[in-house]
Structures are given as structure tokens and as C-alpha cells.
């Protein structure tokens, strides 16, 4: 049984940094994995996605240049390094595994295209 678990969420000041981690047990990271986020009252949106070994990575425009996604295949762990955080980055962040769509940009950041999900980790950025 595949279990996906996120960690690393916290409350930080604007301009600060955080690193989120996601471990996937019972699952080999030989497929795309991604980070999504959902703010209260908003749709879940794709933040960043990467292929095995991070040979290809995609980012939402809102985080490009500030966030970095990486994957440690030996540890079955996905990371999201978040820098220059803004209040609008406040959300529950979710890790998703096993892309069931194509590897086109739009599908890798589409919440309906992933099979396994974690429970989320909260990131709060105050101004």
C-alpha cells in the first residue's frame, strides 16, 4: 500500500524560507511527483512537478524563480525549497505521486492526473 506523507510546514515571515519534504512508502519514485497547494476558499493548484531524478521540472508562474523542486530517488523523497516567501503562498501544501497523464506541462500540474496524495502540511506566511 502506498503512503505519501509531507512534512516541513511552518509559520514564517514574508521573505523567509522553508523546505518541505515528502516521503512515499511502498512506492518507487520512478515516475513524476508534484507539489500542489490549496488556500482557503480556493481550488487546489499545481506548484511544481518533476520527473525521476529531476531531469525535467515544471513550475507554476507564481513560484518560478523562488521555489525549487528536487527528488532523492535513493530515499524515495521529494523536496520543495521555498524562498522569498510571500503572504499569498499561505496554503496547505500537498504532495502527489504517480502521474497518470502525459508529461506535458499542463498535465503534470493538473490535480486530476495523480494517483496518490498525502494529507498536507500547512505553510503560513505573515507580512
mmCIF file of C-alpha atoms in Angstrom:
data_model
loop_
_atom_site.group_PDB
_atom_site.id
_atom_site.type_symbol
_atom_site.label_atom_id
_atom_site.label_comp_id
_atom_site.label_asym_id
_atom_site.label_seq_id
_atom_site.Cartn_x
_atom_site.Cartn_y
_atom_site.Cartn_z
ATOM 1 C CA UNK A 1 0.000 0.000 0.000
ATOM 2 C CA UNK A 2 1.374 3.389 -0.994
ATOM 3 C CA UNK A 3 1.565 6.052 1.679
ATOM 4 C CA UNK A 4 2.569 9.619 0.970
ATOM 5 C CA UNK A 5 3.492 11.918 3.828
ATOM 6 C CA UNK A 6 4.509 15.569 3.825
ATOM 7 C CA UNK A 7 6.435 17.456 6.488
ATOM 8 C CA UNK A 8 8.172 20.769 6.997
ATOM 9 C CA UNK A 9 5.274 23.182 7.016
ATOM 10 C CA UNK A 10 5.556 26.091 9.417
ATOM 11 C CA UNK A 11 4.728 29.740 10.041
ATOM 12 C CA UNK A 12 7.292 32.197 8.709
ATOM 13 C CA UNK A 13 7.657 35.885 7.998
ATOM 14 C CA UNK A 14 7.458 37.209 4.466
ATOM 15 C CA UNK A 15 10.829 36.894 2.757
ATOM 16 C CA UNK A 16 11.679 33.771 4.701
ATOM 17 C CA UNK A 17 12.378 30.251 3.500
ATOM 18 C CA UNK A 18 11.082 26.757 4.163
ATOM 19 C CA UNK A 19 11.845 23.297 2.866
ATOM 20 C CA UNK A 20 9.040 20.790 2.544
ATOM 21 C CA UNK A 21 9.688 17.066 2.357
ATOM 22 C CA UNK A 22 7.541 14.237 1.056
ATOM 23 C CA UNK A 23 8.229 10.562 1.589
ATOM 24 C CA UNK A 24 6.468 7.898 -0.398
ATOM 25 C CA UNK A 25 6.496 4.444 1.177
ATOM 26 C CA UNK A 26 5.512 1.404 -0.844
ATOM 27 C CA UNK A 27 6.214 3.405 -3.982
ATOM 28 C CA UNK A 28 9.258 3.697 -6.135
ATOM 29 C CA UNK A 29 9.925 7.230 -7.337
ATOM 30 C CA UNK A 30 10.286 6.145 -10.946
ATOM 31 C CA UNK A 31 7.552 8.449 -12.055
ATOM 32 C CA UNK A 32 6.632 12.078 -11.828
ATOM 33 C CA UNK A 33 5.870 13.616 -8.465
ATOM 34 C CA UNK A 34 4.497 17.049 -7.706
ATOM 35 C CA UNK A 35 3.595 19.638 -5.132
ATOM 36 C CA UNK A 36 0.180 21.256 -5.029
ATOM 37 C CA UNK A 37 -1.313 23.811 -2.678
ATOM 38 C CA UNK A 38 -4.744 24.885 -1.607
ATOM 39 C CA UNK A 39 -5.607 28.120 0.130
ATOM 40 C CA UNK A 40 -8.928 28.514 1.986
ATOM 41 C CA UNK A 41 -11.785 29.011 -0.448
ATOM 42 C CA UNK A 42 -9.608 28.333 -3.484
ATOM 43 C CA UNK A 43 -9.027 25.444 -5.852
ATOM 44 C CA UNK A 44 -6.052 23.162 -5.369
ATOM 45 C CA UNK A 45 -3.347 24.347 -7.749
ATOM 46 C CA UNK A 46 -0.152 22.845 -9.069
ATOM 47 C CA UNK A 47 3.037 24.401 -7.752
ATOM 48 C CA UNK A 48 5.877 22.302 -9.140
ATOM 49 C CA UNK A 49 6.418 18.880 -10.672
ATOM 50 C CA UNK A 50 9.477 16.870 -11.583
ATOM 51 C CA UNK A 51 10.415 13.646 -13.312
ATOM 52 C CA UNK A 52 12.603 10.939 -11.803
ATOM 53 C CA UNK A 53 15.970 12.373 -10.866
ATOM 54 C CA UNK A 54 14.601 15.808 -11.703
ATOM 55 C CA UNK A 55 15.680 15.616 -15.324
ATOM 56 C CA UNK A 56 12.630 17.739 -16.084
ATOM 57 C CA UNK A 57 10.879 20.160 -13.745
ATOM 58 C CA UNK A 58 7.929 22.478 -14.248
ATOM 59 C CA UNK A 59 6.781 25.378 -12.084
ATOM 60 C CA UNK A 60 3.695 27.499 -11.814
ATOM 61 C CA UNK A 61 4.389 31.077 -12.882
ATOM 62 C CA UNK A 62 3.581 32.317 -9.388
ATOM 63 C CA UNK A 63 6.537 30.456 -7.855
ATOM 64 C CA UNK A 64 9.048 30.378 -10.700
ATOM 65 C CA UNK A 65 12.431 31.668 -9.572
ATOM 66 C CA UNK A 66 11.528 31.336 -5.879
ATOM 67 C CA UNK A 67 10.757 27.625 -5.421
ATOM 68 C CA UNK A 68 12.901 24.641 -6.326
ATOM 69 C CA UNK A 69 11.675 21.051 -6.570
ATOM 70 C CA UNK A 70 14.075 18.157 -6.179
ATOM 71 C CA UNK A 71 13.916 14.417 -5.704
ATOM 72 C CA UNK A 72 16.186 11.986 -3.875
ATOM 73 C CA UNK A 73 15.401 8.674 -5.518
ATOM 74 C CA UNK A 74 17.546 6.715 -3.040
ATOM 75 C CA UNK A 75 15.381 7.972 -0.178
ATOM 76 C CA UNK A 76 12.060 7.997 -2.068
ATOM 77 C CA UNK A 77 11.787 11.621 -1.016
ATOM 78 C CA UNK A 78 10.587 14.731 -2.812
ATOM 79 C CA UNK A 79 11.537 18.226 -1.643
ATOM 80 C CA UNK A 80 10.260 21.720 -2.215
ATOM 81 C CA UNK A 81 12.659 24.513 -1.335
ATOM 82 C CA UNK A 82 10.670 27.721 -0.949
ATOM 83 C CA UNK A 83 12.451 31.067 -0.836
ATOM 84 C CA UNK A 84 11.321 34.687 -0.748
ATOM 85 C CA UNK A 85 8.001 33.568 0.651
ATOM 86 C CA UNK A 86 5.013 35.867 0.289
ATOM 87 C CA UNK A 87 1.730 36.002 2.233
ATOM 88 C CA UNK A 88 -0.032 34.716 -0.886
ATOM 89 C CA UNK A 89 1.986 31.495 -0.584
ATOM 90 C CA UNK A 90 -0.025 30.668 2.531
ATOM 91 C CA UNK A 91 -1.810 27.365 1.912
ATOM 92 C CA UNK A 92 -1.942 23.688 2.701
ATOM 93 C CA UNK A 93 0.737 22.045 0.598
ATOM 94 C CA UNK A 94 0.159 18.558 -0.764
ATOM 95 C CA UNK A 95 2.498 16.027 -2.290
ATOM 96 C CA UNK A 96 1.254 13.910 -5.185
ATOM 97 C CA UNK A 97 2.777 10.789 -6.711
ATOM 98 C CA UNK A 98 2.375 8.697 -9.847
ATOM 99 C CA UNK A 99 1.381 10.798 -12.794
ATOM 100 C CA UNK A 100 -1.373 9.085 -14.789
ATOM 101 C CA UNK A 101 -1.447 11.684 -17.529
ATOM 102 C CA UNK A 102 1.046 12.797 -20.122
ATOM 103 C CA UNK A 103 4.253 14.623 -19.254
ATOM 104 C CA UNK A 104 3.112 17.834 -20.865
ATOM 105 C CA UNK A 105 3.410 20.882 -18.611
ATOM 106 C CA UNK A 106 -0.361 21.320 -18.165
ATOM 107 C CA UNK A 107 -0.918 17.711 -17.143
ATOM 108 C CA UNK A 108 1.982 17.474 -14.709
ATOM 109 C CA UNK A 109 0.418 20.338 -12.729
ATOM 110 C CA UNK A 110 -3.148 19.030 -13.010
ATOM 111 C CA UNK A 111 -4.507 17.667 -9.734
ATOM 112 C CA UNK A 112 -6.659 15.109 -11.538
ATOM 113 C CA UNK A 113 -3.598 13.436 -13.063
ATOM 114 C CA UNK A 114 -2.044 11.947 -9.902
ATOM 115 C CA UNK A 115 -2.944 8.701 -8.200
ATOM 116 C CA UNK A 116 -1.545 9.100 -4.671
ATOM 117 C CA UNK A 117 -1.814 12.031 -2.280
ATOM 118 C CA UNK A 118 -0.553 12.988 1.142
ATOM 119 C CA UNK A 119 -2.568 14.658 3.898
ATOM 120 C CA UNK A 120 -0.862 18.011 3.501
ATOM 121 C CA UNK A 121 1.376 20.294 5.531
ATOM 122 C CA UNK A 122 0.423 23.879 6.406
ATOM 123 C CA UNK A 123 2.534 26.834 5.328
ATOM 124 C CA UNK A 124 1.623 30.232 6.747
ATOM 125 C CA UNK A 125 3.454 33.373 5.669
ATOM 126 C CA UNK A 126 2.816 36.564 7.619
ATOM 127 C CA UNK A 127 3.544 40.066 6.393
#
